[in-house]
XYZ file of C-alpha atoms in Angstrom:
574
model
C 109.596 39.149 68.789
C 108.962 35.399 68.643
C 106.855 33.807 65.898
C 103.167 33.638 66.817
C 103.256 36.608 69.227
C 101.707 40.030 68.848
C 101.829 43.521 70.385
C 98.025 43.713 70.321
C 95.570 45.855 68.335
C 96.878 49.129 66.899
C 95.552 52.158 68.871
C 92.859 50.013 70.538
C 94.090 49.532 74.088
C 90.779 48.381 75.577
C 90.310 45.681 72.926
C 93.922 44.602 73.368
C 93.363 44.306 77.104
C 90.227 42.237 76.508
C 91.612 39.881 73.858
C 95.317 39.582 74.803
C 97.384 38.618 77.843
C 101.050 39.268 78.502
C 103.295 36.564 77.119
C 104.403 34.520 80.171
C 107.440 33.245 78.248
C 108.921 36.543 77.069
C 108.031 39.742 75.233
C 104.827 40.530 73.385
C 101.191 39.588 73.821
C 99.346 36.298 73.446
C 95.906 36.265 71.842
C 93.057 34.585 73.755
C 91.409 32.420 71.097
C 88.522 31.292 73.294
C 89.495 27.649 72.781
C 89.582 25.360 75.828
C 92.513 22.911 75.706
C 94.638 20.693 77.894
C 98.389 20.111 77.621
C 99.236 16.438 77.256
C 102.401 14.871 78.771
C 103.983 14.529 75.313
C 103.602 18.258 74.678
C 100.625 17.955 72.332
C 97.556 20.109 72.875
C 94.176 18.400 73.259
C 91.255 20.549 72.029
C 88.273 20.318 74.405
C 85.875 22.996 73.194
C 85.136 26.698 73.518
C 85.295 28.908 76.580
C 82.676 31.184 75.048
C 79.430 30.024 73.468
C 80.575 30.140 69.844
C 80.319 27.019 67.711
C 80.906 26.176 64.071
C 78.075 24.259 62.427
C 77.884 23.321 58.729
C 80.473 25.993 57.900
C 78.719 28.781 59.864
C 80.079 30.357 63.037
C 77.190 30.608 65.478
C 77.026 32.384 68.841
C 74.519 30.293 70.788
C 73.840 33.155 73.187
C 72.447 35.161 70.243
C 69.814 32.455 69.796
C 68.977 32.591 73.510
C 68.677 36.384 73.371
C 66.166 36.168 70.528
C 64.198 33.473 72.386
C 64.068 35.666 75.510
C 62.609 38.522 73.432
C 59.497 36.404 72.893
C 56.727 37.134 75.455
C 56.336 34.525 78.194
C 59.917 33.166 78.151
C 61.710 33.163 81.488
C 64.939 31.290 80.743
C 66.622 29.751 77.722
C 69.687 27.593 77.097
C 70.802 26.440 73.643
C 73.204 23.600 72.876
C 74.423 21.615 69.897
C 73.444 17.953 69.951
C 74.455 15.655 67.075
C 75.062 18.624 64.739
C 71.594 19.955 65.576
C 70.621 23.180 67.369
C 68.469 22.372 70.421
C 66.959 24.980 72.754
C 65.489 24.397 76.218
C 63.189 27.007 77.728
C 61.392 27.834 80.980
C 58.121 29.716 80.446
C 56.168 32.139 82.621
C 52.892 31.030 81.074
C 51.552 28.945 78.197
C 53.148 29.877 74.865
C 52.791 28.712 71.271
C 55.907 26.934 70.005
C 54.634 27.580 66.488
C 54.615 31.330 67.107
C 58.021 31.149 68.792
C 59.485 29.337 65.776
C 57.933 31.948 63.481
C 59.489 34.713 65.592
C 62.922 33.078 65.404
C 62.596 32.499 61.651
C 62.004 36.230 61.201
C 64.817 37.295 63.531
C 67.519 34.726 62.731
C 69.019 33.228 59.563
C 67.674 29.759 58.763
C 70.870 27.994 59.836
C 70.497 29.449 63.363
C 66.846 28.529 63.971
C 66.662 25.686 66.526
C 65.413 22.385 65.152
C 64.132 21.357 68.592
C 62.624 23.544 71.316
C 61.808 21.733 74.556
C 59.814 23.248 77.406
C 61.114 22.282 80.871
C 59.855 22.987 84.363
C 63.393 23.863 85.413
C 66.925 23.701 84.062
C 69.250 21.081 85.630
C 71.976 22.724 87.712
C 75.335 21.511 88.968
C 76.692 22.055 92.498
C 78.012 25.482 91.429
C 74.540 26.634 90.414
C 75.327 26.606 86.677
C 73.284 24.802 84.022
C 74.439 21.192 83.735
C 74.180 20.690 79.967
C 74.964 16.989 80.250
C 71.717 16.455 82.185
C 69.489 18.141 79.623
C 67.040 15.604 78.128
C 67.808 14.358 74.626
C 65.621 15.950 71.954
C 62.932 13.680 70.570
C 61.946 14.235 66.981
C 58.711 12.260 67.091
C 57.290 14.470 69.836
C 53.512 14.409 70.070
C 53.573 18.111 70.866
C 55.426 18.920 67.653
C 53.440 21.203 65.422
C 53.573 19.594 61.986
C 52.675 22.000 59.218
C 51.159 20.032 56.345
C 52.311 20.353 52.703
C 50.898 23.372 50.884
C 51.292 21.929 47.394
C 52.573 18.974 45.391
C 56.238 20.032 45.563
C 56.066 20.191 49.370
C 54.504 16.730 49.333
C 57.170 15.253 47.048
C 60.044 16.705 49.117
C 58.609 15.321 52.357
C 57.917 11.900 50.830
C 61.474 11.628 49.524
C 62.937 12.776 52.846
C 60.895 10.143 54.652
C 62.410 7.482 52.390
C 65.983 8.792 52.571
C 66.117 9.657 56.290
C 63.689 6.898 57.334
C 61.673 9.175 59.609
C 58.074 10.363 59.766
C 56.316 13.415 61.125
C 58.153 15.910 58.876
C 56.876 19.484 58.735
C 57.485 21.972 55.948
C 58.893 24.224 58.686
C 61.648 21.703 59.440
C 65.238 22.261 58.398
C 66.838 19.544 56.265
C 69.868 19.501 58.557
C 67.768 19.679 61.706
C 66.038 16.387 60.922
C 69.275 14.516 60.287
C 70.223 15.437 56.714
C 73.835 15.644 55.603
C 75.689 16.262 52.346
C 75.314 12.686 51.093
C 71.593 12.736 51.839
C 71.434 16.055 49.992
C 72.931 14.481 46.843
C 70.438 11.630 47.041
C 67.536 14.032 47.586
C 68.525 16.205 44.619
C 68.781 13.181 42.321
C 65.282 12.016 43.238
C 63.698 15.485 43.131
C 65.271 16.280 39.752
C 64.011 12.997 38.335
C 60.493 13.243 39.768
C 59.858 16.956 39.234
C 61.781 17.435 35.993
C 63.528 20.437 37.564
C 67.249 20.844 38.104
C 67.690 20.756 41.892
C 71.280 21.173 43.074
C 72.953 20.413 46.371
C 73.654 24.139 46.663
C 69.894 24.746 46.555
C 69.493 22.480 49.587
C 72.401 24.057 51.502
C 71.202 27.601 50.795
C 67.551 26.778 51.549
C 67.510 24.020 54.173
C 63.980 24.799 55.437
C 61.630 22.589 53.416
C 59.091 25.260 52.528
C 61.886 27.596 51.349
C 63.444 24.849 49.202
C 60.013 24.130 47.757
C 59.548 27.799 46.822
C 62.962 27.865 45.113
C 62.033 24.794 43.078
C 58.637 26.292 42.207
C 60.316 29.409 40.826
C 63.007 27.503 38.898
C 61.175 27.751 35.584
C 64.409 28.242 33.694
C 65.940 25.024 34.988
C 63.504 22.541 33.481
C 65.307 19.401 32.370
C 64.232 16.473 30.243
C 64.658 14.075 33.138
C 62.215 11.498 31.818
C 63.832 8.797 29.715
C 61.289 7.415 27.283
C 61.436 4.417 24.987
C 63.234 4.981 21.699
C 61.698 3.903 18.420
C 62.336 0.243 17.693
C 65.363 -0.055 15.405
C 67.847 -2.625 14.236
C 70.667 -0.392 15.436
C 71.023 2.104 18.273
C 73.738 4.674 19.053
C 76.328 4.005 21.734
C 76.213 6.054 24.907
C 79.195 8.275 25.664
C 80.373 5.770 28.294
C 80.102 2.899 25.818
C 82.051 4.823 23.182
C 84.813 5.417 25.687
C 85.029 1.690 26.433
C 84.621 0.659 22.784
C 87.566 2.669 21.471
C 89.745 1.890 24.494
C 89.006 -1.798 23.981
C 90.033 -1.509 20.325
C 93.381 -0.042 21.391
C 94.111 -2.871 23.836
C 93.326 -5.562 21.225
C 90.867 -8.414 20.885
C 92.817 -10.687 23.221
C 92.776 -8.274 26.150
C 90.789 -8.731 29.353
C 91.496 -5.195 30.605
C 87.793 -4.285 30.338
C 86.343 -7.526 31.664
C 84.092 -7.260 34.705
C 84.021 -10.453 36.752
C 82.604 -11.605 40.028
C 81.201 -14.587 41.831
C 78.724 -15.805 44.417
C 79.706 -18.393 47.009
C 76.826 -20.611 48.129
C 76.982 -22.883 51.167
C 75.151 -25.686 49.374
C 75.452 -27.450 46.003
C 73.366 -25.695 43.362
C 71.168 -27.583 40.922
C 72.782 -27.188 37.450
C 69.461 -27.146 35.559
C 68.115 -24.407 37.806
C 71.333 -22.420 37.375
C 71.123 -22.582 33.584
C 67.438 -21.689 33.588
C 68.075 -18.706 35.877
C 70.956 -17.486 33.693
C 68.883 -17.698 30.493
C 66.038 -15.835 32.164
C 68.585 -13.256 33.365
C 69.775 -12.731 29.784
C 66.188 -12.389 28.581
C 65.476 -9.899 31.375
C 68.474 -7.644 30.713
C 68.985 -6.700 27.062
C 72.587 -5.581 27.672
C 73.737 -9.227 27.632
C 72.032 -9.715 24.251
C 73.687 -6.635 22.765
C 76.409 -6.794 20.108
C 78.581 -3.999 18.715
C 79.640 -3.239 15.169
C 80.297 -0.394 12.718
C 77.647 1.218 10.529
C 78.177 4.288 8.362
C 81.509 4.980 10.043
C 80.075 4.945 13.568
C 80.020 2.236 16.232
C 76.474 1.058 16.893
C 74.760 -1.542 19.066
C 72.159 -4.092 18.125
C 69.967 -6.237 20.394
C 69.506 -9.925 19.630
C 66.522 -12.102 20.554
C 66.415 -15.619 22.002
C 70.022 -15.676 23.184
C 70.966 -18.716 25.282
C 73.981 -19.398 27.478
C 75.884 -22.600 28.090
C 78.028 -22.977 31.161
C 80.451 -25.512 32.547
C 80.402 -27.419 35.830
C 83.599 -28.532 37.519
C 84.519 -30.157 40.821
C 87.708 -28.651 42.203
C 89.954 -28.457 45.241
C 91.524 -25.144 44.172
C 91.298 -21.991 46.251
C 88.239 -19.842 45.395
C 90.317 -16.675 44.922
C 92.573 -18.420 42.381
C 89.481 -19.525 40.466
C 88.162 -15.960 40.405
C 91.506 -14.521 39.256
C 91.936 -17.002 36.374
C 88.344 -16.919 35.131
C 88.192 -13.827 32.820
C 88.616 -14.523 29.073
C 88.520 -12.136 26.082
C 85.123 -11.286 24.546
C 84.188 -10.773 20.919
C 81.916 -7.724 21.059
C 80.156 -8.821 17.860
C 78.816 -12.025 19.421
C 76.145 -12.505 22.082
C 75.770 -13.198 24.901
C 78.363 -10.949 26.480
C 78.211 -13.130 29.556
C 80.131 -16.216 30.583
C 79.417 -18.435 33.577
C 80.923 -21.447 35.301
C 79.809 -23.405 38.350
C 82.491 -24.851 40.625
C 81.635 -27.466 43.253
C 84.169 -27.045 46.045
C 85.467 -29.801 48.305
C 83.435 -28.572 51.310
C 80.211 -29.124 49.286
C 79.765 -25.409 48.644
C 79.211 -23.883 45.205
C 81.023 -21.021 43.520
C 79.207 -19.414 40.583
C 81.529 -17.230 38.523
C 80.254 -14.653 36.041
C 82.360 -12.807 33.490
C 81.085 -9.973 31.304
C 82.373 -6.844 29.550
C 82.537 -3.287 30.841
C 80.792 -1.993 27.730
C 77.517 -3.537 28.965
C 77.895 -3.400 32.764
C 79.300 -1.193 35.498
C 79.953 -1.793 39.173
C 76.357 -1.038 40.142
C 75.175 -3.600 37.580
C 76.897 -6.434 39.451
C 74.639 -5.967 42.455
C 71.588 -6.040 40.166
C 72.850 -9.169 38.379
C 73.534 -11.141 41.559
C 70.260 -10.024 43.141
C 68.192 -11.005 40.112
C 70.003 -14.336 39.660
C 69.198 -15.384 43.226
C 65.564 -14.402 42.810
C 65.276 -16.241 39.498
C 67.022 -19.353 40.868
C 64.431 -19.433 43.671
C 61.631 -19.355 41.128
C 60.536 -15.743 41.574
C 59.006 -13.824 38.688
C 60.659 -10.509 37.815
C 58.785 -8.023 35.654
C 60.537 -6.878 32.501
C 61.747 -3.288 32.741
C 59.873 -1.062 30.300
C 63.160 0.569 29.300
C 66.300 -1.019 27.950
C 69.793 0.428 28.037
C 69.605 1.344 24.342
C 66.715 3.692 25.200
C 69.010 5.534 27.595
C 71.758 5.724 24.938
C 69.303 7.245 22.447
C 68.044 9.714 25.070
C 71.600 10.763 25.955
C 72.410 11.426 22.287
C 69.452 13.823 22.080
C 70.414 15.433 25.395
C 73.992 16.105 24.231
C 72.718 17.900 21.127
C 70.096 19.927 23.035
C 70.428 23.411 24.594
C 70.034 21.801 28.038
C 73.658 20.722 28.013
C 75.028 24.257 27.528
C 75.042 25.239 31.245
C 77.048 22.085 31.988
C 79.476 22.893 29.198
C 79.898 26.458 30.516
C 80.604 25.170 34.032
C 83.474 22.949 32.892
C 84.824 25.532 30.458
C 85.011 28.139 33.235
C 86.462 25.643 35.685
C 89.453 24.932 33.461
C 89.743 28.297 31.742
C 93.408 29.198 31.382
C 94.462 25.930 32.989
C 98.006 24.737 32.329
C 97.741 20.951 31.984
C 101.095 19.734 33.207
C 101.726 16.114 34.106
C 102.581 15.423 37.725
C 106.296 15.271 38.392
C 106.090 12.051 40.370
C 109.336 10.479 41.598
C 109.219 7.274 39.537
C 111.684 4.510 40.338
C 112.262 3.814 36.633
C 112.151 5.927 33.455
C 108.726 6.151 31.797
C 108.364 4.102 28.630
C 106.959 5.610 25.445
C 105.044 2.368 24.891
C 101.790 2.228 26.875
C 101.438 -0.928 28.922
C 98.578 -2.276 31.044
C 100.887 -4.297 33.249
C 100.526 -3.364 36.862
C 99.090 -4.261 40.203
C 97.058 -2.744 42.974
C 97.611 -2.488 46.676
C 94.683 -2.646 49.074
C 94.664 -1.419 52.651
C 91.793 -2.269 54.974
C 90.954 0.187 57.728
C 89.790 -1.168 61.055
C 86.281 -0.398 62.265
C 87.752 1.984 64.822
C 89.827 3.834 62.214
C 86.913 4.225 59.837
C 84.623 5.305 62.678
C 87.158 8.017 63.520
C 87.144 9.205 59.899
C 83.360 9.236 59.867
C 83.403 11.331 63.039
C 85.726 13.848 61.367
C 83.473 13.879 58.301
C 80.364 14.428 60.394
C 81.926 17.212 62.481
C 82.943 19.038 59.291
C 79.703 18.161 57.452
C 81.561 16.500 54.596
C 81.704 12.982 53.197
C 84.440 10.464 53.935
C 85.211 10.595 50.203
C 86.151 14.265 50.629
C 88.531 13.306 53.435
C 90.330 10.687 51.331
C 90.435 13.011 48.318
C 91.840 15.870 50.397
C 94.520 13.574 51.802
C 95.418 12.464 48.274
C 95.722 16.090 47.122
C 98.100 16.848 49.981
C 100.104 13.648 49.409
C 100.589 14.407 45.704
C 101.534 17.978 46.554
C 104.183 16.715 48.971
C 105.588 14.307 46.362
C 105.622 16.731 43.431
C 105.807 20.253 44.939
C 103.179 21.220 42.342
C 100.422 23.345 43.825
C 97.753 22.519 41.226
C 96.603 18.904 41.243
C 94.094 17.338 38.821
C 92.426 14.034 39.710
C 89.915 12.030 37.695
C 87.214 10.159 39.562
C 84.501 7.797 38.281
C 80.911 8.693 39.096
C 78.030 6.196 39.037
C 76.026 8.355 36.620
C 72.673 6.828 37.581
C 71.040 10.191 38.159
C 67.634 9.070 36.930
C 65.125 6.930 38.777
C 64.245 5.089 35.548
C 67.700 3.466 35.282
C 68.235 2.340 38.866
C 67.504 -1.314 38.003
C 69.003 -1.364 34.504
C 72.107 -3.401 33.744
C 74.389 -1.189 31.680
C 77.392 1.115 31.582
C 76.484 4.493 33.113
C 79.816 5.552 34.642
C 81.157 8.979 33.754
C 84.494 10.461 34.798
C 84.481 13.762 36.646
C 87.617 15.895 36.739
C 88.570 17.464 40.056
C 91.300 20.044 40.367
C 92.582 21.902 43.378
C 95.154 24.546 44.057
C 97.008 23.769 47.275
C 97.258 26.856 49.465
C 98.607 27.561 52.919
C 95.367 27.063 54.817
C 93.873 25.135 57.702
C 93.145 21.517 56.716
C 89.566 21.810 57.963
C 88.935 24.736 55.622
C 90.709 22.897 52.800
C 88.524 19.857 53.442
C 85.318 21.891 53.196
C 86.577 23.535 50.010
C 87.290 20.131 48.445
C 83.843 18.936 49.495
C 82.225 21.944 47.793
C 84.236 21.263 44.615
C 83.029 17.657 44.611
C 79.394 18.708 45.000
C 79.714 21.205 42.136
C 81.344 18.567 39.929
C 78.623 16.031 40.725
C 75.908 18.574 39.950
C 77.454 19.028 36.488
C 78.597 15.438 35.912
C 76.146 14.561 33.069
C 78.567 16.336 30.724
C 80.506 13.471 29.047
C 84.180 13.223 29.882
C 85.232 12.798 26.267
C 83.421 16.013 25.272
C 85.362 17.844 27.969
C 88.634 16.471 26.581
C 87.646 17.670 23.117
C 86.553 21.108 24.363
C 89.783 21.709 26.233
C 92.022 20.535 23.361
C 94.535 19.439 25.978
C 98.196 19.559 25.099
C 100.118 17.874 27.897
C 103.484 19.141 29.079
C 105.542 16.267 30.441
C 108.595 16.442 32.646
C 111.648 14.670 31.235
C 114.349 13.053 33.272
């Protein structure tokens, strides 16, 4: 018998007759999958859809006819047709008499799981038909969320109110009911992460992405949060007592010791960037804006030293910056590449600036700082605030400074609240064999660590990225999960090792209080995957779930995980 063929179901002739056809190319039976495809001239198969009414939505297999059957059970319903539009379940009905959509939704909520309840139910006078007398789904009207006839159930309590307010901000829509499903009103996995971050910060309760996926209906999610008394977190960062010295955050410690290894003359941990202006900037206004920027953000006035055998940070007052002005004909990119210079972490400000006047009468302002006081998100804050200050705007001083966050994190690490995070990572890597990847290097590895290297960048076209986004949306995952899954498979192909471990930086700004703070918040999360013989779509969803779990537990410092695991690497030798 040929590969991929079957004799049918054992001792179940009727089912075999229903699900199989005789193999037109030889012996055996061929299974009818229910997929509708077309054969392309090059021999490839183009997937069109399903012959039956089964769809896969957000990881669930749904038979749309089951939804219609439950709708038809409701008194007063004559006809019903259910479709999927933009990853949303939409039902269209013909009624015998006036009915209550609210009561119909309640009926469906009692009869169907939450992920099968239609987000939109539209009453029509008649269903559009094609020339064969069948429902023409393409002619069904598009669902409108802001429908005046929509029955909006108001918040029952403060948690309902907070969830709806945050969803309005994230999804940029109004008219949200507590009976709405998060996914039905346009939510996806990325929105879910954002929502959980805000809810955890505002409510002081640990809200995970899994909570949202398991309880997408707003009122159900609210009830879960209300009952989560055991998941209370200290999510409010308060001001630390004024001191001459403050502890370093875990991220700062990581940078501090790594910087010490690379040496004082290294620029490995410099963070540089620039703003190109179309006009010539006024030097006095630039200097004034930079000094006000330093006064506004204490990170630039922070210095680092040792005290009692531990690295500490201290914040200086009245720190000023001097910057150079130069007219040049050099290429802007060359200026950016040559600008970084080593920093002395014991001297403030940890910020350098230079203004170049280019030959086309434009201005290039270059800024150079150190990773121990800024991260990638900080650059956007710095450039935004500089432009506002240069234009004479007043910016209110943030009540918190980065040192307050560092002090809070130190208390958090020593509190019982960190234990569930520790248990998650311990269980994730329990019994793990940490073996270096057997990559096919062109040259033997040196025993001496070097920071010499380069990077290669590839830019995807708008069409290519749009295609990736479409794949992500159809599988309800992020584009990050697609790239990560591809990297797993690539490394597996190169090394033939079925367990791959990848480290990934995470922004770490999981608290509303630090969104506008300049500082180093990045934490590394460790992602590992065992490559199995499975469909790539299923693998992709599995990777996405792993990422969400890792993000939910990311406040656990990377260096603590290294210490807990007591990793002993096993390297391949050539």
